[in-house]
mmCIF file of C-alpha atoms in Angstrom:
data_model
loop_
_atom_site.group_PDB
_atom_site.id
_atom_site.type_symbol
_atom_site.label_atom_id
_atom_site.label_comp_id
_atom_site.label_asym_id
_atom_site.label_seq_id
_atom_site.Cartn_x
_atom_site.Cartn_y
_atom_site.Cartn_z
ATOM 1 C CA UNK A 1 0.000 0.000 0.000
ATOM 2 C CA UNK A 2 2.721 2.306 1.032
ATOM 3 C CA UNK A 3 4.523 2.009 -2.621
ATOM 4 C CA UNK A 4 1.205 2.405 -4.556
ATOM 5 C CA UNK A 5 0.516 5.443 -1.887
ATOM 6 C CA UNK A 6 3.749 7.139 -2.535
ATOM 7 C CA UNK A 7 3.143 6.852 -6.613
ATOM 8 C CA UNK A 8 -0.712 8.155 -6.596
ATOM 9 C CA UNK A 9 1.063 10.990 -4.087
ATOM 10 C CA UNK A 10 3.852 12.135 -6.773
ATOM 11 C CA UNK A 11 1.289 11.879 -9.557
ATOM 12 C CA UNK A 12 -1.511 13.845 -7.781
ATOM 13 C CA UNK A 13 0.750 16.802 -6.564
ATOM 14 C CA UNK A 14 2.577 16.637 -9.982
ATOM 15 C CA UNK A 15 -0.900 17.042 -11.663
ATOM 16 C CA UNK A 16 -1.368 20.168 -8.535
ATOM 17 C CA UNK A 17 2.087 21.418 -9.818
ATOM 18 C CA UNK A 18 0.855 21.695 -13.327
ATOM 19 C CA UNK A 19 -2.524 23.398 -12.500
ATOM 20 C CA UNK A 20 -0.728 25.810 -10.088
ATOM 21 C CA UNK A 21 1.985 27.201 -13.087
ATOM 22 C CA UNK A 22 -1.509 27.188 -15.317
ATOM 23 C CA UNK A 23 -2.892 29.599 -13.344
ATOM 24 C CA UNK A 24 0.109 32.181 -12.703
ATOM 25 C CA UNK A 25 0.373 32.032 -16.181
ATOM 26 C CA UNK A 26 -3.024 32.058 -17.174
ATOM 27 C CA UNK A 27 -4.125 34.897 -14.690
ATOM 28 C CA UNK A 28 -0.752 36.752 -15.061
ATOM 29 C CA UNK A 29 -1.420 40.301 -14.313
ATOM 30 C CA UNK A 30 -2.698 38.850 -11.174
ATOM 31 C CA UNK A 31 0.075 37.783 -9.757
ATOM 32 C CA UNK A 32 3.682 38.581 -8.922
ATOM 33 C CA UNK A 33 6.230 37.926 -11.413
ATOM 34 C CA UNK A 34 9.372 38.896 -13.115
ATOM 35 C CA UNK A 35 9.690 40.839 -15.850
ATOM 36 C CA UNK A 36 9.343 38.726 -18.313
ATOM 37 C CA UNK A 37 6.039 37.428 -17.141
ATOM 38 C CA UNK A 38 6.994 34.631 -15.931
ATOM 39 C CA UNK A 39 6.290 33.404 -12.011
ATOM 40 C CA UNK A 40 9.093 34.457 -10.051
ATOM 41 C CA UNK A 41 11.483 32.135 -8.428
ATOM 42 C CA UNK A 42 9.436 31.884 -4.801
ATOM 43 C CA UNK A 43 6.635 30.462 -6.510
ATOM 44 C CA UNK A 44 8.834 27.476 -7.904
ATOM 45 C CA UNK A 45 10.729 27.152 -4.950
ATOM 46 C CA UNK A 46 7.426 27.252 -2.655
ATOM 47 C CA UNK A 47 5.851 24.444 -4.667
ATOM 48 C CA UNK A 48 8.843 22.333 -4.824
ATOM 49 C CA UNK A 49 8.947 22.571 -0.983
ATOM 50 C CA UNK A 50 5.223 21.962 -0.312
ATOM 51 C CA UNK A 51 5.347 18.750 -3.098
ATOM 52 C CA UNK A 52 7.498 17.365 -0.658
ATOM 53 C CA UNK A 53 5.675 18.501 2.846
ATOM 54 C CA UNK A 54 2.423 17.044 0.817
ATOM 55 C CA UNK A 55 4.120 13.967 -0.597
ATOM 56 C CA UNK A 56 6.124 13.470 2.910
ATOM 57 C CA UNK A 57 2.506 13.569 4.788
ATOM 58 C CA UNK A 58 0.922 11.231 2.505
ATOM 59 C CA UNK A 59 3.577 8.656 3.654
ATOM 60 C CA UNK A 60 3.408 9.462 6.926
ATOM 61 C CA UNK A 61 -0.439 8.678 7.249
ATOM 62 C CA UNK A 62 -0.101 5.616 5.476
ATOM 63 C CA UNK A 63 1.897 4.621 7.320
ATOM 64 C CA UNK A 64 0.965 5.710 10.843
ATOM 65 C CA UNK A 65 -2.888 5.111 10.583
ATOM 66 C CA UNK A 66 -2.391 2.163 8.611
ATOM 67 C CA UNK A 67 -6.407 0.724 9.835
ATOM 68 C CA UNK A 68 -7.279 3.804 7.066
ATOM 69 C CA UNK A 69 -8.670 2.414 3.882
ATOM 70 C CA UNK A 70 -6.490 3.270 0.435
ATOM 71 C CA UNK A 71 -9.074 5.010 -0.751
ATOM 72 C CA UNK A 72 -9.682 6.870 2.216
ATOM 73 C CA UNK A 73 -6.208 8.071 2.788
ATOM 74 C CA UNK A 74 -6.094 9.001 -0.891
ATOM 75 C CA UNK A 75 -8.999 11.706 -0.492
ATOM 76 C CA UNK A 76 -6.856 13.176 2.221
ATOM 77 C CA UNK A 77 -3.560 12.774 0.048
ATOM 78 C CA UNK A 78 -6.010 14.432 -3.176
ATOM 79 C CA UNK A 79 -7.008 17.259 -0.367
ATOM 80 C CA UNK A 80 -3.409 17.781 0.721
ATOM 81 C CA UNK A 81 -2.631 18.391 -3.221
ATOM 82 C CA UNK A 82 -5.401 20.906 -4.088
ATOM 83 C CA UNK A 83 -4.597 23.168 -0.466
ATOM 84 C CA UNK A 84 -0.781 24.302 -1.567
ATOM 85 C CA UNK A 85 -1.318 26.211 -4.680
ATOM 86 C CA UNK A 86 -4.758 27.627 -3.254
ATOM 87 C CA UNK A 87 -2.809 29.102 -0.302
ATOM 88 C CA UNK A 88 -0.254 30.730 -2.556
ATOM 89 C CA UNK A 89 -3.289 32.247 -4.896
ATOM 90 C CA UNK A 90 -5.083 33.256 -1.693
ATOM 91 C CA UNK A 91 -2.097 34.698 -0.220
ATOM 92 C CA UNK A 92 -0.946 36.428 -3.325
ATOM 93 C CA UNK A 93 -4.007 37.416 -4.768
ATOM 94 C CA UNK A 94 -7.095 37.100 -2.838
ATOM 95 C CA UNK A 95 -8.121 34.681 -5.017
ATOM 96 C CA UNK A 96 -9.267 31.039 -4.760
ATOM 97 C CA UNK A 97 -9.310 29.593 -8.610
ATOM 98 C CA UNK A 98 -12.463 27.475 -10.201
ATOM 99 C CA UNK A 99 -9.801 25.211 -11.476
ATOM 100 C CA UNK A 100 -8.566 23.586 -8.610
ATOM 101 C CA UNK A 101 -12.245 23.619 -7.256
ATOM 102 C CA UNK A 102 -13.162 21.676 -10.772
ATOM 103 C CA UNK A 103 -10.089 19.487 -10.109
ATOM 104 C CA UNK A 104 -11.302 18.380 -6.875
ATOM 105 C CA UNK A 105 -14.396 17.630 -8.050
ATOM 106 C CA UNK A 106 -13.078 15.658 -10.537
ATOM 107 C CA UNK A 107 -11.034 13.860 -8.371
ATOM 108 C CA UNK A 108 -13.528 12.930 -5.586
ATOM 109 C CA UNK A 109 -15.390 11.742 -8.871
ATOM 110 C CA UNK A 110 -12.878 9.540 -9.440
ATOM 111 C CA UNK A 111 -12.421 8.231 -6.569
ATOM 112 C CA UNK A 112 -16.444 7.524 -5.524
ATOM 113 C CA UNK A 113 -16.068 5.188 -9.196
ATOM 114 C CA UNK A 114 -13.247 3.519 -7.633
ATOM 115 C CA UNK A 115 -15.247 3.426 -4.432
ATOM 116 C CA UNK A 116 -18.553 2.049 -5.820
ATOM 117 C CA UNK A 117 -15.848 -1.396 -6.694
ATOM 118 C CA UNK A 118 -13.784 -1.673 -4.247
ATOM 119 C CA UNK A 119 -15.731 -0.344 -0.848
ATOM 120 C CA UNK A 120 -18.981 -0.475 -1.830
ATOM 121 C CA UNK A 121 -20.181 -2.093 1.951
ATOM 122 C CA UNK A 122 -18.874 1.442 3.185
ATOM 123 C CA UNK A 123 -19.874 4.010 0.663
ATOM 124 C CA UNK A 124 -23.238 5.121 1.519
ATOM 125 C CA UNK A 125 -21.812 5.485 5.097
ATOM 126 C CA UNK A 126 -18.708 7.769 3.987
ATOM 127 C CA UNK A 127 -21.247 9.445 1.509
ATOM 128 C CA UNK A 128 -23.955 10.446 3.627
ATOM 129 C CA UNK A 129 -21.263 12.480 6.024
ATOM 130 C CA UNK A 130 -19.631 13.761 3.099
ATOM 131 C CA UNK A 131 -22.610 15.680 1.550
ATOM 132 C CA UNK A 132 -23.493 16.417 5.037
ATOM 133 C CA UNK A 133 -20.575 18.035 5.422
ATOM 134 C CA UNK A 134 -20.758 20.277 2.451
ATOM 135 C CA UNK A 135 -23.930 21.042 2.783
ATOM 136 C CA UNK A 136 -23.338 22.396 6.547
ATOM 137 C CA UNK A 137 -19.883 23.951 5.907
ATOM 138 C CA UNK A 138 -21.936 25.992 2.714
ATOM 139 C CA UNK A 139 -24.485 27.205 4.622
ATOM 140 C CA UNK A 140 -22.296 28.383 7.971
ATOM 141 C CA UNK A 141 -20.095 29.856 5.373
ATOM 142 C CA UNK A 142 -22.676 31.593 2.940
ATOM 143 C CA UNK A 143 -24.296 32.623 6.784
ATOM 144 C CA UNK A 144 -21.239 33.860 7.663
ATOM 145 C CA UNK A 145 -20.574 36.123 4.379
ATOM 146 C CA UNK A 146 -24.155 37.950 4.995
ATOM 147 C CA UNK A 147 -23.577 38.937 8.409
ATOM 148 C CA UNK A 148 -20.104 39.910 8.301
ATOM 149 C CA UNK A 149 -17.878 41.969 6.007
ATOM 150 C CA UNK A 150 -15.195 40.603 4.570
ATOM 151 C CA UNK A 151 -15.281 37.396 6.303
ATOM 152 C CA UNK A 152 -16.173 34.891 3.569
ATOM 153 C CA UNK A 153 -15.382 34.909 0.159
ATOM 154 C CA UNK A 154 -16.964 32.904 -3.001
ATOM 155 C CA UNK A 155 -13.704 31.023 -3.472
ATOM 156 C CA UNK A 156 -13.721 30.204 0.471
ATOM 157 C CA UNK A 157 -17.678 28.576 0.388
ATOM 158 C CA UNK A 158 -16.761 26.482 -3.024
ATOM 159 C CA UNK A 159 -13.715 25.172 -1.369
ATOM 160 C CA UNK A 160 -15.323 24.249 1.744
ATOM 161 C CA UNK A 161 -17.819 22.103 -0.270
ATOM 162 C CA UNK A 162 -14.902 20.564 -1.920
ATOM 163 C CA UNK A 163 -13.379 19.763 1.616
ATOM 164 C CA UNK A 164 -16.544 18.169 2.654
ATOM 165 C CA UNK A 165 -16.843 15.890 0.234
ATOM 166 C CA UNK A 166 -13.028 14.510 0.487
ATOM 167 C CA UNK A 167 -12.992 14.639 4.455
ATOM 168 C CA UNK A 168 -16.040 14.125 5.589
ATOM 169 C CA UNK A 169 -17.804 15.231 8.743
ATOM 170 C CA UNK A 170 -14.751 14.218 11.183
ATOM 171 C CA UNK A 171 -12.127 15.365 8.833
ATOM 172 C CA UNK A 172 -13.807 18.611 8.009
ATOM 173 C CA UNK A 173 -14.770 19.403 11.530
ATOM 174 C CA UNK A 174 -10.745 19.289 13.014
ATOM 175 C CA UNK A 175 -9.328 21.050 9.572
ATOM 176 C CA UNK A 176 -11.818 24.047 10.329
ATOM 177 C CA UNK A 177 -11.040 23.859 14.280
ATOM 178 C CA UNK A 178 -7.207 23.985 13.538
ATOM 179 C CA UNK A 179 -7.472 26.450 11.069
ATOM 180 C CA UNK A 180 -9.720 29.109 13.032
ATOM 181 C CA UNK A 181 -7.206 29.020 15.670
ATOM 182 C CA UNK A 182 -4.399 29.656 12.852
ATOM 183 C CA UNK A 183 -6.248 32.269 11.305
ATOM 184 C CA UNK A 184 -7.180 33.844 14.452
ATOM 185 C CA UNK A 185 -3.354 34.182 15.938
ATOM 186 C CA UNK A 186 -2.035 35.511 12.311
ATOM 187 C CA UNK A 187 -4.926 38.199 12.615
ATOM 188 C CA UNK A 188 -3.813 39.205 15.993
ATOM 189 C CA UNK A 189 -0.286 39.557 14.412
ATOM 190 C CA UNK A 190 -1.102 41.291 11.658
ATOM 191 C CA UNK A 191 -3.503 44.038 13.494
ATOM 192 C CA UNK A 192 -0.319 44.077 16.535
ATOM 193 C CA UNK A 193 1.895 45.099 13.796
ATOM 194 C CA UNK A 194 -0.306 47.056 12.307
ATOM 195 C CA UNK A 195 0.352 45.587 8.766
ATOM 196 C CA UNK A 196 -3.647 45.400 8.821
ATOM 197 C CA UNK A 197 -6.411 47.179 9.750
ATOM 198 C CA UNK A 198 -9.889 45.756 11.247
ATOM 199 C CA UNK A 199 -11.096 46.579 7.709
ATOM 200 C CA UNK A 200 -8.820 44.689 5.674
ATOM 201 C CA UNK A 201 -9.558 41.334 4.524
ATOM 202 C CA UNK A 202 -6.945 38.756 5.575
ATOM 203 C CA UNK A 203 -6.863 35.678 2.993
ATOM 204 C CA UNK A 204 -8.664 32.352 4.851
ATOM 205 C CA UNK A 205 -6.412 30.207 2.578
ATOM 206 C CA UNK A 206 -2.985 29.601 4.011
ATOM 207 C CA UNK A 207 -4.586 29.531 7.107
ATOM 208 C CA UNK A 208 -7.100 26.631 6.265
ATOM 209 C CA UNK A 209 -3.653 24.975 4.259
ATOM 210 C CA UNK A 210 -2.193 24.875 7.710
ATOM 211 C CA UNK A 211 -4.944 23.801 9.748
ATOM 212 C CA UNK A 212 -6.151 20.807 7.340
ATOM 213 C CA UNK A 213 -2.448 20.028 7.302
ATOM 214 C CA UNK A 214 -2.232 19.705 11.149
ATOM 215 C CA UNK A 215 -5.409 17.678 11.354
ATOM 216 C CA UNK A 216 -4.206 15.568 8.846
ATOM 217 C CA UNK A 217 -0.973 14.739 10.552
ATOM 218 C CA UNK A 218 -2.923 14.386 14.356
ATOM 219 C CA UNK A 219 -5.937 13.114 13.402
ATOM 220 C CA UNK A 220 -5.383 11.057 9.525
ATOM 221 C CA UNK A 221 -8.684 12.144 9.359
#
């Protein structure tokens, strides 16, 4: 499991990779880059490190909560993949590309096929908490976007559907924990430093990158 784990881990955050230069390029004048229009050298070093944080977790999941299904890790591993180039976009330009939200569609597609022969005595089960989970995480965020300013974005309720249906109700439930408490100390740091103001949006993100991450790596949820 652990070989066929590592190769669907390379191939996945390869495929991220590819999607990720897609968009700088794409969506240019969006981002930063040199002067040549190309993505500067951060954004090819950042990816290259996060392949490995991404590929390095999928391993260590496998491995560690080894009762977890293959095809259950690999929505996690799929998850981990789609969270590293969002962050950068997020960070970068407050924006959270339909691609990688089509992508991980796609994939959970994919993988609910795969499912339906493999696990099918445990699909309905992981199903029912997975549309559950979007459908919650939606409405808390869309509830969230009417009542306050700036809290919520588009990109941010699309995603969260995305992360329902790969994690699930448990899975979902500690990434968003994690990740409230990340986002909450970086705004304290950025309004201590002044470097924002209570009117500035701060990108949800990196922060949710960082949380999933950690529940991941805790939990293997």
């Amino acid at each position: 499991m652990l070989g066929w784990m590592t190769l669907c881990s390379i191939l996945i955050n390869g495929a991220a990779a590819g999607l990720f230069y897609y968009e700088l390029q794409k969506h240019r004048e969006k981002y930063p880059a040199r002067q040549d229009g190309k993505p500067p050298r951060a954004a090819f070093i950042y990816s290259a490190f996060m392949i490995v944080v991404a590929v390095g977790l999928a391993l260590f999941i496998t491995g560690f909560y080894s009762e977890n299904t293959f095809l259950f890790t690999l929505k996690r591993v799929v998850m981990l993949a789609l969270l590293w180039p969002i962050a950068y976009t997020d960070f970068t330009a407050y924006r959270i590309p339909n691609l990688f939200i089509a992508a991980g569609l796609a994939a959970r597609a994919l993988v609910l096929a795969a499912e339906f022969f493999w696990e099918r005595d445990t699909l309905l089960a992981y199903l029912i908490t997975e549309v559950i989970a979007s459908a919650v995480m939606f409405l808390v965020a869309a509830l969230c976007a009417f009542l306050i300013k700036n809290s919520i974005g588009g990109g941010d309720m699309k995603l969260f559907v995305v992360m329902g249906l790969l994690l699930g109700l448990q899975g979902t439930w500690g990434a968003i924990f994690l990740s409230l408490i990340v986002s909450f100390i970086v705004a304290v740091v950025l309004l201590a430093t002044r470097k924002k103001s209570r009117k500035d949006a701060i990108p949800f993100g990196p922060a949710l990158t960082v949380g999933t991450y950690l529940s991941i790596f805790l939990t293997g949820m």
